[in-house]
CSV table of N, CA and C and ligand atoms in Angstrom, one decimal:
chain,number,residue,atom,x,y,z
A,64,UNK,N,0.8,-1.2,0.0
A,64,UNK,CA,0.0,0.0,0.0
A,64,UNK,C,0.9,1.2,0.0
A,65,UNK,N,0.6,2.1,-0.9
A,65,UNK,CA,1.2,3.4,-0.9
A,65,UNK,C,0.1,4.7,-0.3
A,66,UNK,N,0.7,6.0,0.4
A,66,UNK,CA,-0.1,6.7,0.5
A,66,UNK,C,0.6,8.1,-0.2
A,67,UNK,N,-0.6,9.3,-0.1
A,67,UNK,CA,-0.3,10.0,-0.6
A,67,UNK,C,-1.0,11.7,0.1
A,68,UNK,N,-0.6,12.5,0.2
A,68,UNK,CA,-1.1,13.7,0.6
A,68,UNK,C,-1.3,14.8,-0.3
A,69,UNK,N,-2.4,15.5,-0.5
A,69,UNK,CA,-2.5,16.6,-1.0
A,69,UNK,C,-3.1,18.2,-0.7
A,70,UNK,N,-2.6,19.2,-1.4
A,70,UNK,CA,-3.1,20.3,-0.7
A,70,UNK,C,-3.1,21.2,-1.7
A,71,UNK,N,-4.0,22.7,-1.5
A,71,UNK,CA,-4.3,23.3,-2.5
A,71,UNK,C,-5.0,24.6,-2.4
A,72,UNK,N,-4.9,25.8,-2.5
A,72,UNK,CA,-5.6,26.7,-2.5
A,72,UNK,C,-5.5,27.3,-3.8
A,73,UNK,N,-6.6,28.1,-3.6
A,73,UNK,CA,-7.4,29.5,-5.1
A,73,UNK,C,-7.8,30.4,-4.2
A,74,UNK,N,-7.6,31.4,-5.2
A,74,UNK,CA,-8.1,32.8,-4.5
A,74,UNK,C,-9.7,32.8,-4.9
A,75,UNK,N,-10.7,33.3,-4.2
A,75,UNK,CA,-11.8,33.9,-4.7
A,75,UNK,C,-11.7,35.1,-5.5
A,76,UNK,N,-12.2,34.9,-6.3
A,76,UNK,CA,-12.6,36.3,-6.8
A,76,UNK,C,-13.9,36.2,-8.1
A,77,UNK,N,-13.9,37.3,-8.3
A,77,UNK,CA,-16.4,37.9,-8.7
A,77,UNK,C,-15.7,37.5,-10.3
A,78,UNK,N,-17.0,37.2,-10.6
A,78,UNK,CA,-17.7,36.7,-12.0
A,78,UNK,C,-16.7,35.4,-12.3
A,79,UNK,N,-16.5,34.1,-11.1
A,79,UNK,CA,-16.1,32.7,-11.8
A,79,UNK,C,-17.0,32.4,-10.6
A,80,UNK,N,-17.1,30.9,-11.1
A,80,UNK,CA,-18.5,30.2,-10.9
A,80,UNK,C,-17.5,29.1,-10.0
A,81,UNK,N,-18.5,29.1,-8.4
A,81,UNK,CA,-17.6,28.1,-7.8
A,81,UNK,C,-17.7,26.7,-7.6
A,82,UNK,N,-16.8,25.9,-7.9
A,82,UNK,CA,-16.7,24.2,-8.3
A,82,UNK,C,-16.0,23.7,-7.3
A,83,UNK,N,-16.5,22.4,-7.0
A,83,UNK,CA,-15.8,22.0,-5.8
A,83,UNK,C,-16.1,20.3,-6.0
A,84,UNK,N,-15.2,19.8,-6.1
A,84,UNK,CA,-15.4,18.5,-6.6
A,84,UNK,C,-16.7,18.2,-7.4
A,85,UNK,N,-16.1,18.9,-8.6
A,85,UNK,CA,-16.7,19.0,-9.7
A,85,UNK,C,-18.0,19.5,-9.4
A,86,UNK,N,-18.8,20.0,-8.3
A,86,UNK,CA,-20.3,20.4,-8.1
A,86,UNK,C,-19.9,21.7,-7.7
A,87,UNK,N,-20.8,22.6,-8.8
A,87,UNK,CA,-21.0,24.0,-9.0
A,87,UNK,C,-21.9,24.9,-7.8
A,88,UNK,N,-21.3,25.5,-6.8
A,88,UNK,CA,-22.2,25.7,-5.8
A,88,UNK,C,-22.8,27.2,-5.7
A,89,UNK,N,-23.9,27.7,-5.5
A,89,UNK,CA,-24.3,28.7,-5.7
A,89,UNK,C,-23.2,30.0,-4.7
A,90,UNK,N,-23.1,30.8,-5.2
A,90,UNK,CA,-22.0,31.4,-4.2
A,90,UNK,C,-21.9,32.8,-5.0
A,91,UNK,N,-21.2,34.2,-4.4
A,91,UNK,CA,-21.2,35.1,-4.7
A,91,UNK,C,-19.7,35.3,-5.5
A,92,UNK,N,-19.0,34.6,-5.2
A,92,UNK,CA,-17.5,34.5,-6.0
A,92,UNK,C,-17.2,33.4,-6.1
A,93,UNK,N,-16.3,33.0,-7.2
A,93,UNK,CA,-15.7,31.8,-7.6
A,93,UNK,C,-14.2,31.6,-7.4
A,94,UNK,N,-14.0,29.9,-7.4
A,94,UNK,CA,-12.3,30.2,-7.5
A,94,UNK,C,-11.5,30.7,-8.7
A,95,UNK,N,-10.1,31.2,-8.6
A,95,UNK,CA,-9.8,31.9,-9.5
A,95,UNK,C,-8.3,30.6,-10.2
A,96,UNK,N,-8.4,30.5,-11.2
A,96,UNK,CA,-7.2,29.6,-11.7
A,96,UNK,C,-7.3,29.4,-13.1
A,97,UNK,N,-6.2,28.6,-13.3
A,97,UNK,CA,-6.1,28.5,-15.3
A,97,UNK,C,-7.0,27.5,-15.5
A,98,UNK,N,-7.5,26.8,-15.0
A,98,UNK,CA,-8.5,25.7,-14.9
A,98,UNK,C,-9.8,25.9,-14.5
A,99,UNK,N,-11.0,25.2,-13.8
A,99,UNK,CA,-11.6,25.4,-13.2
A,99,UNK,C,-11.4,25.6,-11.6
A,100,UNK,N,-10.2,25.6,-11.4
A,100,UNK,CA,-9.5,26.0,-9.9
A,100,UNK,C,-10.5,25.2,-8.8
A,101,UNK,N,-11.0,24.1,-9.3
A,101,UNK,CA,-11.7,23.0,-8.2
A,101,UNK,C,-10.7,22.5,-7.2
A,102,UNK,N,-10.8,23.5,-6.3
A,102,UNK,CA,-9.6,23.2,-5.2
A,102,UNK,C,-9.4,21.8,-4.8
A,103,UNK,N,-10.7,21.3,-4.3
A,103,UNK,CA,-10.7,20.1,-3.6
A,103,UNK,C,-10.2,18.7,-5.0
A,104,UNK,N,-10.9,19.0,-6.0
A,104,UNK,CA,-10.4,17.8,-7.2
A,104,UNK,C,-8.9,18.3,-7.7
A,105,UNK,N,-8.0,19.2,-6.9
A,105,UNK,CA,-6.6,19.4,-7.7
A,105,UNK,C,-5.8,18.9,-6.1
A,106,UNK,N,-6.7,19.1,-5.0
A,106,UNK,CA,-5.5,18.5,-4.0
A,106,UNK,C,-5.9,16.5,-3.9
A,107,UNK,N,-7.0,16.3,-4.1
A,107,UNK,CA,-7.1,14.9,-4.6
A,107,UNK,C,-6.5,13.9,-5.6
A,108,UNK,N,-6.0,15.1,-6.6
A,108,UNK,CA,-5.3,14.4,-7.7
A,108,UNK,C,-4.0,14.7,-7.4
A,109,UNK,N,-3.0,15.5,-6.7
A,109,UNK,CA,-2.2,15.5,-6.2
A,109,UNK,C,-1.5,14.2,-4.9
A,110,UNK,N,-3.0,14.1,-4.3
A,110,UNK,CA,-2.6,12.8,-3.4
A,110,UNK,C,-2.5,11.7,-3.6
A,111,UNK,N,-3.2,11.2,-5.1
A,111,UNK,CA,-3.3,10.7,-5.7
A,111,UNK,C,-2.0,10.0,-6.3
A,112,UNK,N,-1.4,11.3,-7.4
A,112,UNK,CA,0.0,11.3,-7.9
A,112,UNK,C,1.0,10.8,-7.4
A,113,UNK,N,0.9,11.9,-5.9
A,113,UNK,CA,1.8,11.5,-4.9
A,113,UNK,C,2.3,10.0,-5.1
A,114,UNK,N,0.8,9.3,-4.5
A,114,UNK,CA,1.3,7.8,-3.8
A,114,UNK,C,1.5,7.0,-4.9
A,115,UNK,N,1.1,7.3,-6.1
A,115,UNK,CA,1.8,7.0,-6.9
A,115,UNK,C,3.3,7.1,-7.8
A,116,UNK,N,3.6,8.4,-7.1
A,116,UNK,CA,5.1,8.0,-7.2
A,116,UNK,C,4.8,8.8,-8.8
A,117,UNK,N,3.9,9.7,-9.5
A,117,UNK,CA,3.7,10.3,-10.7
A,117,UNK,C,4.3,12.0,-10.3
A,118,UNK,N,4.9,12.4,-9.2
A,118,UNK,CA,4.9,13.8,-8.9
A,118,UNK,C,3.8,14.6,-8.6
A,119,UNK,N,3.5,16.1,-9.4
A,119,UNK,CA,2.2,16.6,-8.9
A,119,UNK,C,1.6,17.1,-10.0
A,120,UNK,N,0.0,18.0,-9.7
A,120,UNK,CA,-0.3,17.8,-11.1
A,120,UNK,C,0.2,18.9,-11.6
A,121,UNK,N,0.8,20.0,-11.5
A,121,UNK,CA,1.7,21.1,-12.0
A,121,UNK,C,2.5,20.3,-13.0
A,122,UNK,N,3.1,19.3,-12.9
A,122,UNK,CA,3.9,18.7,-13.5
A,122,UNK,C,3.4,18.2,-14.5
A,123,UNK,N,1.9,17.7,-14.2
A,123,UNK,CA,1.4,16.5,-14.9
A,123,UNK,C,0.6,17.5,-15.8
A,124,UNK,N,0.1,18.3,-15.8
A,124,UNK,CA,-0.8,19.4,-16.4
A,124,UNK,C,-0.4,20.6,-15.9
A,125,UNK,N,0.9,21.0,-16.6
A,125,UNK,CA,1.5,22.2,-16.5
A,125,UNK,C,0.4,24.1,-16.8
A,126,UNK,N,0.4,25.0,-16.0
A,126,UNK,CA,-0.8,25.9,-16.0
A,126,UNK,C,-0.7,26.7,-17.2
A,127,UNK,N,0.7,26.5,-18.1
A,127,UNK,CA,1.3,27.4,-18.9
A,127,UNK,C,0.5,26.4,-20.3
A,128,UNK,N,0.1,25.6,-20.3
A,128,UNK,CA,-0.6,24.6,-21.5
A,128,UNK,C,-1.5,25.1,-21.8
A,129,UNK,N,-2.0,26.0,-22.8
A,129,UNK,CA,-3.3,26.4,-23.0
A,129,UNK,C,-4.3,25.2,-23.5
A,130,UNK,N,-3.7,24.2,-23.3
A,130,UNK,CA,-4.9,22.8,-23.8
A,130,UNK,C,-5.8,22.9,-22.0
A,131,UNK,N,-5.3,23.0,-21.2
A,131,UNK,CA,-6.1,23.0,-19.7
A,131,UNK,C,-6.2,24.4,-19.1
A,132,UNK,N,-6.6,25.6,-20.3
A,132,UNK,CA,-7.5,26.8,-20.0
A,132,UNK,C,-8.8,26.8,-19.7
A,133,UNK,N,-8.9,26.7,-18.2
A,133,UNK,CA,-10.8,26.5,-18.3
A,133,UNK,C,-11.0,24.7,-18.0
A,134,UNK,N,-10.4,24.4,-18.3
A,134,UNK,CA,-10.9,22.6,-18.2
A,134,UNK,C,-11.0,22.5,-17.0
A,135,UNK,N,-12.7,21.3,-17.5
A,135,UNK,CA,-12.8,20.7,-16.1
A,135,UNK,C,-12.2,20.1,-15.4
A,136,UNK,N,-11.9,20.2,-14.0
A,136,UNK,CA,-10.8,19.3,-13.4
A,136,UNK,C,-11.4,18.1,-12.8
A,137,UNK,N,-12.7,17.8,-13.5
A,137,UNK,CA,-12.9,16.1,-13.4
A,137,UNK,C,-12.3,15.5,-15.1
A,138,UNK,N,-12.3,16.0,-15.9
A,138,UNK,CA,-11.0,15.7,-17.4
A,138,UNK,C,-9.7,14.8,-16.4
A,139,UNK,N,-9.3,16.1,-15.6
A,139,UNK,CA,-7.9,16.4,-15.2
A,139,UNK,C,-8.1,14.6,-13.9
A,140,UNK,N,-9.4,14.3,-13.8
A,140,UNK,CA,-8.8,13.4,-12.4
A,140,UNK,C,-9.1,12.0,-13.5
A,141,UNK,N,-10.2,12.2,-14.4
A,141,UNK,CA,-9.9,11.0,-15.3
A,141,UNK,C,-8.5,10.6,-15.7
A,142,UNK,N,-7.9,11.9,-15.9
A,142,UNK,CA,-6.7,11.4,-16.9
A,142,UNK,C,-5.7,10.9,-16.0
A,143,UNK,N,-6.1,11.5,-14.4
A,143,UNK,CA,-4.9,10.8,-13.3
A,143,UNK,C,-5.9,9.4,-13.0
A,144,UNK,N,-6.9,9.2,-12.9
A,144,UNK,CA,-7.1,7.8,-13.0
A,144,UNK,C,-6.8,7.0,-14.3
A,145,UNK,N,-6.8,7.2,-15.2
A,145,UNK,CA,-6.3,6.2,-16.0
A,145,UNK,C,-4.7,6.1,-16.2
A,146,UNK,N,-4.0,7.2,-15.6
A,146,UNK,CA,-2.6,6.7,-15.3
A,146,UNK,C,-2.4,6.0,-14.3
A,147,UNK,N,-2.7,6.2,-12.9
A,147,UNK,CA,-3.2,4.9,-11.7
A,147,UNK,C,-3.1,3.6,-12.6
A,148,UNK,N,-4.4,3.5,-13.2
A,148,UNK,CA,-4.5,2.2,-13.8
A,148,UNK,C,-4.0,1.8,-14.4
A,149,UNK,N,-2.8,2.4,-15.3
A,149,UNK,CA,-2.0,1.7,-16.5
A,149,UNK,C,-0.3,1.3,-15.1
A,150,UNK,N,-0.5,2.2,-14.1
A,150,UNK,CA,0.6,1.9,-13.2
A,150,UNK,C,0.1,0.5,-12.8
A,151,UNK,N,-0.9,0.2,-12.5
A,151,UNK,CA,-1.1,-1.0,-11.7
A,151,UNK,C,-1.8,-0.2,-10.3
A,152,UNK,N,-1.8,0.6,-10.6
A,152,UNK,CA,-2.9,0.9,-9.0
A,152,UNK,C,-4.5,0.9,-8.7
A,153,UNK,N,-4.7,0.7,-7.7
A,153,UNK,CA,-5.9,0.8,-7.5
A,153,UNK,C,-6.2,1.5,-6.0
A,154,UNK,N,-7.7,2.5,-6.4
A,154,UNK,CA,-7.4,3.4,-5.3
A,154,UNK,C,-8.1,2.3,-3.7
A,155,UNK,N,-7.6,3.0,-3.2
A,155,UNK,CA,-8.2,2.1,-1.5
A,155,UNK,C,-9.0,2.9,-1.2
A,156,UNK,N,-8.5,4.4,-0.4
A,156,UNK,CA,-9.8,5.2,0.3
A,156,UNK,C,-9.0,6.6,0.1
A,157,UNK,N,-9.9,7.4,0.0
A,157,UNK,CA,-9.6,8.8,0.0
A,157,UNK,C,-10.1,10.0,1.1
A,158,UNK,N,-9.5,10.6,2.2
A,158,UNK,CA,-10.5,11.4,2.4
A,158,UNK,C,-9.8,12.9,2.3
A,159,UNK,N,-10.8,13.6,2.2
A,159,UNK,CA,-10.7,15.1,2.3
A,159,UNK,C,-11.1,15.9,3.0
A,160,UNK,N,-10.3,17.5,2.9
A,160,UNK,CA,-11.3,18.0,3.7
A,160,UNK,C,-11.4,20.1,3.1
A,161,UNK,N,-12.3,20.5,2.9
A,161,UNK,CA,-12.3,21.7,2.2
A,161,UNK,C,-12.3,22.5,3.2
A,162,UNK,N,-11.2,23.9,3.5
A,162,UNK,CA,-11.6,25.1,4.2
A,162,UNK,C,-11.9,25.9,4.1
A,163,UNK,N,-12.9,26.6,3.9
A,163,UNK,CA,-14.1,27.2,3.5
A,163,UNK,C,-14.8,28.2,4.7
A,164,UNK,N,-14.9,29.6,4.5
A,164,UNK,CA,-15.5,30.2,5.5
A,164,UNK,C,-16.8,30.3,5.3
A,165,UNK,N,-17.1,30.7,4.3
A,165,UNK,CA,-18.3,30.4,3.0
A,165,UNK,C,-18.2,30.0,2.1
A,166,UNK,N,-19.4,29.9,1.2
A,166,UNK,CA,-19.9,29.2,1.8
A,166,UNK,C,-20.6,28.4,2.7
A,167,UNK,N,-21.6,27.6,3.4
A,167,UNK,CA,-21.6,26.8,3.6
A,167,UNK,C,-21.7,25.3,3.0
A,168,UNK,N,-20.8,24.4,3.6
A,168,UNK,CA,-20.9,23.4,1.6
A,168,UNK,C,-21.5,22.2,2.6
A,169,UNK,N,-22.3,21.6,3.4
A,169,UNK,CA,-22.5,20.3,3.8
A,169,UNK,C,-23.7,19.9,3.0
A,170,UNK,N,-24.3,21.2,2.6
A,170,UNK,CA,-25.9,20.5,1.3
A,170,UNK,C,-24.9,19.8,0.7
A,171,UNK,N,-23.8,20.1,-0.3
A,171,UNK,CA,-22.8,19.5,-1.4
A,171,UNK,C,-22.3,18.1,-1.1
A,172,UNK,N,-22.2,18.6,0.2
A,172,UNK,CA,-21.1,17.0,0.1
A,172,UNK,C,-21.2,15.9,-0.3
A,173,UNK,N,-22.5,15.6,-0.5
A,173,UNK,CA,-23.2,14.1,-0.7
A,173,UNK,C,-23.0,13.7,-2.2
A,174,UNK,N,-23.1,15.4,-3.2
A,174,UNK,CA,-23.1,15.5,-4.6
A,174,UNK,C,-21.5,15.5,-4.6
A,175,UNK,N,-21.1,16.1,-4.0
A,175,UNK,CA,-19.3,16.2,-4.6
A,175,UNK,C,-19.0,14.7,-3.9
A,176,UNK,N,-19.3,13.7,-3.2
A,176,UNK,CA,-18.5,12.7,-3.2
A,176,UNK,C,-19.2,11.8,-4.6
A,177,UNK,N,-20.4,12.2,-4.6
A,177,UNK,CA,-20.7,11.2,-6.2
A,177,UNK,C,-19.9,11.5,-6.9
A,178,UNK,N,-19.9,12.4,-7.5
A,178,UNK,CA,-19.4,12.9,-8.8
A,178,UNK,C,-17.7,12.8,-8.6
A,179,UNK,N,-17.0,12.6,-7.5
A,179,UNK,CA,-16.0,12.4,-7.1
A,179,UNK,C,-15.6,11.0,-7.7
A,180,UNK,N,-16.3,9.8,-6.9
A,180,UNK,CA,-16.2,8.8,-7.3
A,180,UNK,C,-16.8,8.1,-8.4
A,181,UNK,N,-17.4,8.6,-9.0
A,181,UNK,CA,-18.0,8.1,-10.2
A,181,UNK,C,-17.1,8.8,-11.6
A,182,UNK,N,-15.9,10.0,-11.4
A,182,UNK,CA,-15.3,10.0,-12.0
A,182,UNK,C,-14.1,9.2,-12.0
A,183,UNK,N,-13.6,8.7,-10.5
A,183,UNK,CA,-13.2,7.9,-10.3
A,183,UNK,C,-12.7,6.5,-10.6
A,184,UNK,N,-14.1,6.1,-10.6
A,184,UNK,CA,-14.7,4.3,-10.9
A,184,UNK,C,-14.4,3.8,-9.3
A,185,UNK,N,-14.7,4.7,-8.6
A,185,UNK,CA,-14.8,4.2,-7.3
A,185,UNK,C,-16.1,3.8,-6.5
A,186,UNK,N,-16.4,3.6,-5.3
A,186,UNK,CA,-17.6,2.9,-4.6
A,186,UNK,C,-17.3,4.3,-3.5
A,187,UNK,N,-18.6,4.8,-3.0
A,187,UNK,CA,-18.9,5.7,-2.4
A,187,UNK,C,-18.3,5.3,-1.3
A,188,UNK,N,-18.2,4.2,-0.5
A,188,UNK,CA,-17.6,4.2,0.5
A,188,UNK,C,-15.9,4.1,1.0
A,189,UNK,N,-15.2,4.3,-0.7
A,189,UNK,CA,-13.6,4.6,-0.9
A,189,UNK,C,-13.5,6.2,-0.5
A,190,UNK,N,-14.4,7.1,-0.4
A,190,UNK,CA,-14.3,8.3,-0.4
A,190,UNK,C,-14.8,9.2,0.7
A,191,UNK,N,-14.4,10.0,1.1
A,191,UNK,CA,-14.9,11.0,2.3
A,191,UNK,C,-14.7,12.1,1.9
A,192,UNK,N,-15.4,13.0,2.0
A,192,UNK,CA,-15.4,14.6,2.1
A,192,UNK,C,-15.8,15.3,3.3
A,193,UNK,N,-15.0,16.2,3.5
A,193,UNK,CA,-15.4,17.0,4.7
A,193,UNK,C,-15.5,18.3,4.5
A,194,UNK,N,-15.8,19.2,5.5
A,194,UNK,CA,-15.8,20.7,5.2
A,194,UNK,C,-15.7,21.3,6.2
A,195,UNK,N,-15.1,22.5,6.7
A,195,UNK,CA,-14.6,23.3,7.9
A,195,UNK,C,-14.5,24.1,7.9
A,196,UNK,N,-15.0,25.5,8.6
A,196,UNK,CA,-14.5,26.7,8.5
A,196,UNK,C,-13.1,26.8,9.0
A,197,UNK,N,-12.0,28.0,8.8
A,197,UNK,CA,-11.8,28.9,9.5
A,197,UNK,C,-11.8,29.4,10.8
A,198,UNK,N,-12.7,29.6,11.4
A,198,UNK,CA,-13.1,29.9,12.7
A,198,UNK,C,-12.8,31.4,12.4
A,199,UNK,N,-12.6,32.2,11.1
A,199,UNK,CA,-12.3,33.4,11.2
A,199,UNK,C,-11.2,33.8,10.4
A,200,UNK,N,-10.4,33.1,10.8
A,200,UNK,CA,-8.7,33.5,11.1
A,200,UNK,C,-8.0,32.9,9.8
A,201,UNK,N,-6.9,34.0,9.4
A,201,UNK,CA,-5.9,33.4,8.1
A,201,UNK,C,-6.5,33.9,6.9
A,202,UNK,N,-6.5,33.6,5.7
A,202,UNK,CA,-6.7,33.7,4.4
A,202,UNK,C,-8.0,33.2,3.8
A,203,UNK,N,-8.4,31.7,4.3
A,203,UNK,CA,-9.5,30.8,4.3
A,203,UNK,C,-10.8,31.8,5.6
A,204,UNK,N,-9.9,31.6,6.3
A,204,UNK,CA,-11.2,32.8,7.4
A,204,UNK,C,-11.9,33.9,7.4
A,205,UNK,N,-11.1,34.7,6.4
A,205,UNK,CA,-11.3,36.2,6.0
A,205,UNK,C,-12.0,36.0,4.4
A,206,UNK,N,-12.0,34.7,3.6
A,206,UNK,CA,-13.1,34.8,2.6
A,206,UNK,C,-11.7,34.9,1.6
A,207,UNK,N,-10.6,34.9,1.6
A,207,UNK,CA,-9.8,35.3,0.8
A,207,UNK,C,-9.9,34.0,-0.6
A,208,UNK,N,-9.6,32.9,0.1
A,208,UNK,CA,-9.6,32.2,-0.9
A,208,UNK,C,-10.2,30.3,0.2
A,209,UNK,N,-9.8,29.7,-0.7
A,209,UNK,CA,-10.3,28.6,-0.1
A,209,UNK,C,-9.0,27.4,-0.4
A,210,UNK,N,-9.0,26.5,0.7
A,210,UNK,CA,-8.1,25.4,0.4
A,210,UNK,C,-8.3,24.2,0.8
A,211,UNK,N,-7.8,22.7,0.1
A,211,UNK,CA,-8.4,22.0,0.6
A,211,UNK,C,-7.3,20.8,0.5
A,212,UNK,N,-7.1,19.8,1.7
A,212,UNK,CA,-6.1,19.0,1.9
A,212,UNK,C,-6.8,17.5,1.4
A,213,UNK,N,-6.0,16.6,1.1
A,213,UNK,CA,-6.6,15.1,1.0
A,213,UNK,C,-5.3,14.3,1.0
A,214,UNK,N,-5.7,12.7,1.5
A,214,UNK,CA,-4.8,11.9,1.9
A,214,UNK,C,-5.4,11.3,1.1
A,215,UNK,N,-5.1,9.6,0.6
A,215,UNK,CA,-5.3,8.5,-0.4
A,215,UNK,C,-4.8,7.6,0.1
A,216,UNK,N,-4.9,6.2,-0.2
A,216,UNK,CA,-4.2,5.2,-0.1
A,216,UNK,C,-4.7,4.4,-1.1
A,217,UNK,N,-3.6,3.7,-2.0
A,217,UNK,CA,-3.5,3.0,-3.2
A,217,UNK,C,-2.8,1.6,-2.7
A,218,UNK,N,-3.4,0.8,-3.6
A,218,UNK,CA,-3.1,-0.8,-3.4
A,218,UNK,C,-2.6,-1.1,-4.8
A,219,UNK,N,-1.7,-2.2,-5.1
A,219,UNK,CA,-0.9,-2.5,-6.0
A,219,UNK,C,-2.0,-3.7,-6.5
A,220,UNK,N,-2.3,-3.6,-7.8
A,220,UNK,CA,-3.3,-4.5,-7.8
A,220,UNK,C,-2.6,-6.0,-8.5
A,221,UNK,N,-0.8,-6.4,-8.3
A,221,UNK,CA,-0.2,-7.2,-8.4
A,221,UNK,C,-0.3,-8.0,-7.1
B,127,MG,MG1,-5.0,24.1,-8.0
């Protein structure tokens, strides 16, 4: 078993639409990035990478590529699961957690773990999502931007 850690922030800022494991959530600002800046599906795919021993996805989908202007970053977790899969991995469990002052995202969660794992090819119960404010304080507390951490663990399916 390999594991893997990920982490990630975007700034907020007005007229982008905010996505969060791939579910578009009604909100007064969006994240800001060369992609869809889906905080939570870019530190997933990074933990991902990780424990695979693939590096990160900067690497993997450089921001300077105008082929991933605006792309969805469920594209971006397909194309890291079908690398998993040609490695020989298979994922075990994932969990996450979004820091978020606002929003409130727990309506979401239920929708961002489907569409999580179903881009996946995983079973709902490989996955967790969580969500947390701030308490106020930092960058995430003041509404500045939002960030979100995730761990993995992958099994060698030799
Ligand atoms: Mg990112």
């Amino acid at each position: 078993m390999r594991c893997g850690i990920g982490y990630d922030v975007h700034k907020l800022a007005e007229n982008r639409a905010l996505i969060l494991g791939g579910v578009q959530i009604p909100y007064e600002k969006g994240l800001l990035g060369h992609s869809d800046a889906d905080v939570l599906a870019h530190a997933i795919m990074d933990a991902l990478a990780g424990a695979a021993g693939l590096g990160d996805i900067g690497l993997l989908f450089p921001d300077t590529d105008p082929q991933y202007a605006g792309i969805s970053s469920l594209k971006l977790l397909q194309e890291v699961r079908r690398m998993l899969e040609s490695k020989g991995y298979a994922i075990g469990n994932i969990d996450a957690v979004v820091i978020a002052q606002q929003p409130k995202l727990r309506p979401y969660i239920g929708q961002m773990e489907e569409t999580l794992a179903k881009t996946l090819g995983i079973g709902m119960p490989q996955i967790n999502v969580k969500a947390t404010t701030e308490e106020g304080l930092g960058f995430t507390g003041s509404g500045e931007g939002i960030s979100a951490q995730a761990v993995c663990l992958l099994e060698s399916k030799e």
